[in-house]
Amino acid sequence: MNLHIKLRDGFRNDTVTMRVNGDEVYHKSGVSTRLAISYADAVDIPIEEPVVTLEVAVQGGPSESAEVRVRRTPFVEVWVQDGVMELRRSDEETPLL
C-alpha cells in the first residue's frame, strides 16, 4: 500500500523534508506552491505498516507530525497558513482546483 502526500498552499522556495517512522523519505529544495492550483509537489511512499508517524518540516520554518492509519486515510495534504503547518488526512484524494 502507498501513502499519498501532496504539498498544497504556503510553500515559497522552501526546503521540505518528510520522515516516516523516523526514516527520511523525501527531501527537496525550491518547493513552491503554484497558486492557480494550490499545489507544490506530491510523493507516493510505499508503506508496509498499517500505522505510521509522518513528520513534515520546512527548513527554518514550521513542522508537524501526525499518526496516519494508512489503510483508513492513505491521502495526506500538507498546508502552511500563517506560519502554521497542518496535515490533513483523508480516505479520498482531493482533486486539484
GROMACS .gro file of C-alpha atoms in nm:
model
   97
    1MET     CA    1   0.000   0.000   0.000
    2ASN     CA    2   0.107   0.361  -0.054
    3LEU     CA    3   0.087   0.680   0.147
    4HIS     CA    4  -0.001   0.962  -0.093
    5ILE     CA    5   0.121   1.305   0.019
    6LYS     CA    6   0.050   1.638  -0.153
    7LEU     CA    7   0.215   1.965  -0.061
    8ARG     CA    8  -0.052   2.230  -0.113
    9ASP     CA    9  -0.062   2.601  -0.014
   10GLY     CA   10   0.202   2.805   0.166
   11PHE     CA   11   0.532   2.688   0.018
   12ARG     CA   12   0.768   2.959  -0.111
   13ASN     CA   13   1.101   2.831  -0.241
   14ASP     CA   14   1.129   2.608   0.068
   15THR     CA   15   1.339   2.306   0.153
   16VAL     CA   16   1.099   2.035   0.270
   17THR     CA   17   1.182   1.709   0.447
   18MET     CA   18   0.943   1.421   0.521
   19ARG     CA   19   1.006   1.129   0.752
   20VAL     CA   20   0.802   0.815   0.808
   21ASN     CA   21   0.869   0.646   1.141
   22GLY     CA   22   1.190   0.849   1.164
   23ASP     CA   23   1.326   0.749   0.821
   24GLU     CA   24   1.374   1.027   0.565
   25VAL     CA   25   1.158   0.956   0.258
   26TYR     CA   26   1.162   1.300   0.089
   27HIS     CA   27   1.399   1.595   0.081
   28LYS     CA   28   1.366   1.867  -0.178
   29SER     CA   29   1.475   2.230  -0.215
   30GLY     CA   30   1.294   2.501  -0.411
   31VAL     CA   31   0.943   2.379  -0.327
   32SER     CA   32   0.690   2.648  -0.422
   33THR     CA   33   0.312   2.647  -0.444
   34ARG     CA   34   0.154   2.709  -0.782
   35LEU     CA   35  -0.115   2.947  -0.663
   36ALA     CA   36  -0.358   2.883  -0.950
   37ILE     CA   37  -0.400   2.521  -0.842
   38SER     CA   38  -0.283   2.529  -0.475
   39TYR     CA   39  -0.020   2.265  -0.545
   40ALA     CA   40   0.355   2.246  -0.484
   41ASP     CA   41   0.456   1.878  -0.513
   42ALA     CA   42   0.345   1.521  -0.442
   43VAL     CA   43   0.503   1.194  -0.343
   44ASP     CA   44   0.380   0.835  -0.308
   45ILE     CA   45   0.558   0.636  -0.039
   46PRO     CA   46   0.533   0.256  -0.019
   47ILE     CA   47   0.427   0.159   0.333
   48GLU     CA   48   0.418  -0.184   0.495
   49GLU     CA   49   0.295  -0.089   0.843
   50PRO     CA   50  -0.076  -0.017   0.899
   51VAL     CA   51   0.000   0.283   1.124
   52VAL     CA   52   0.293   0.524   1.075
   53THR     CA   53   0.412   0.855   1.212
   54LEU     CA   54   0.453   1.114   0.936
   55GLU     CA   55   0.672   1.416   1.003
   56VAL     CA   56   0.692   1.708   0.759
   57ALA     CA   57   0.930   2.001   0.812
   58VAL     CA   58   1.018   2.320   0.628
   59GLN     CA   59   1.382   2.414   0.688
   60GLY     CA   60   1.381   2.723   0.912
   61GLY     CA   61   1.002   2.715   0.928
   62PRO     CA   62   0.707   2.517   1.058
   63SER     CA   63   0.687   2.142   1.108
   64GLU     CA   64   0.418   1.897   1.205
   65SER     CA   65   0.380   1.528   1.277
   66ALA     CA   66   0.078   1.302   1.285
   67GLU     CA   67  -0.012   0.938   1.322
   68VAL     CA   68  -0.156   0.806   0.995
   69ARG     CA   69  -0.364   0.489   0.966
   70VAL     CA   70  -0.262   0.416   0.610
   71ARG     CA   71  -0.546   0.178   0.517
   72ARG     CA   72  -0.808   0.417   0.654
   73THR     CA   73  -0.657   0.753   0.545
   74PRO     CA   74  -0.393   0.697   0.276
   75PHE     CA   75  -0.411   1.056   0.147
   76VAL     CA   76  -0.240   1.341   0.333
   77GLU     CA   77  -0.235   1.705   0.228
   78VAL     CA   78   0.017   1.944   0.380
   79TRP     CA   79  -0.087   2.309   0.415
   80VAL     CA   80   0.105   2.603   0.559
   81GLN     CA   81  -0.103   2.905   0.660
   82ASP     CA   82   0.012   3.198   0.872
   83GLY     CA   83   0.331   3.011   0.962
   84VAL     CA   84   0.145   2.703   1.090
   85MET     CA   85   0.162   2.365   0.919
   86GLU     CA   86  -0.141   2.136   0.904
   87LEU     CA   87  -0.151   1.772   0.793
   88ARG     CA   88  -0.498   1.687   0.662
   89ARG     CA   89  -0.567   1.313   0.640
   90SER     CA   90  -0.839   1.171   0.417
   91ASP     CA   91  -0.977   0.846   0.283
   92GLU     CA   92  -1.020   1.008  -0.062
   93GLU     CA   93  -0.789   1.204  -0.286
   94THR     CA   94  -0.886   1.570  -0.312
   95PRO     CA   95  -0.888   1.686  -0.674
   96LEU     CA   96  -0.679   1.988  -0.766
   97LEU     CA   97  -0.870   2.306  -0.845
   0.00000   0.00000   0.00000
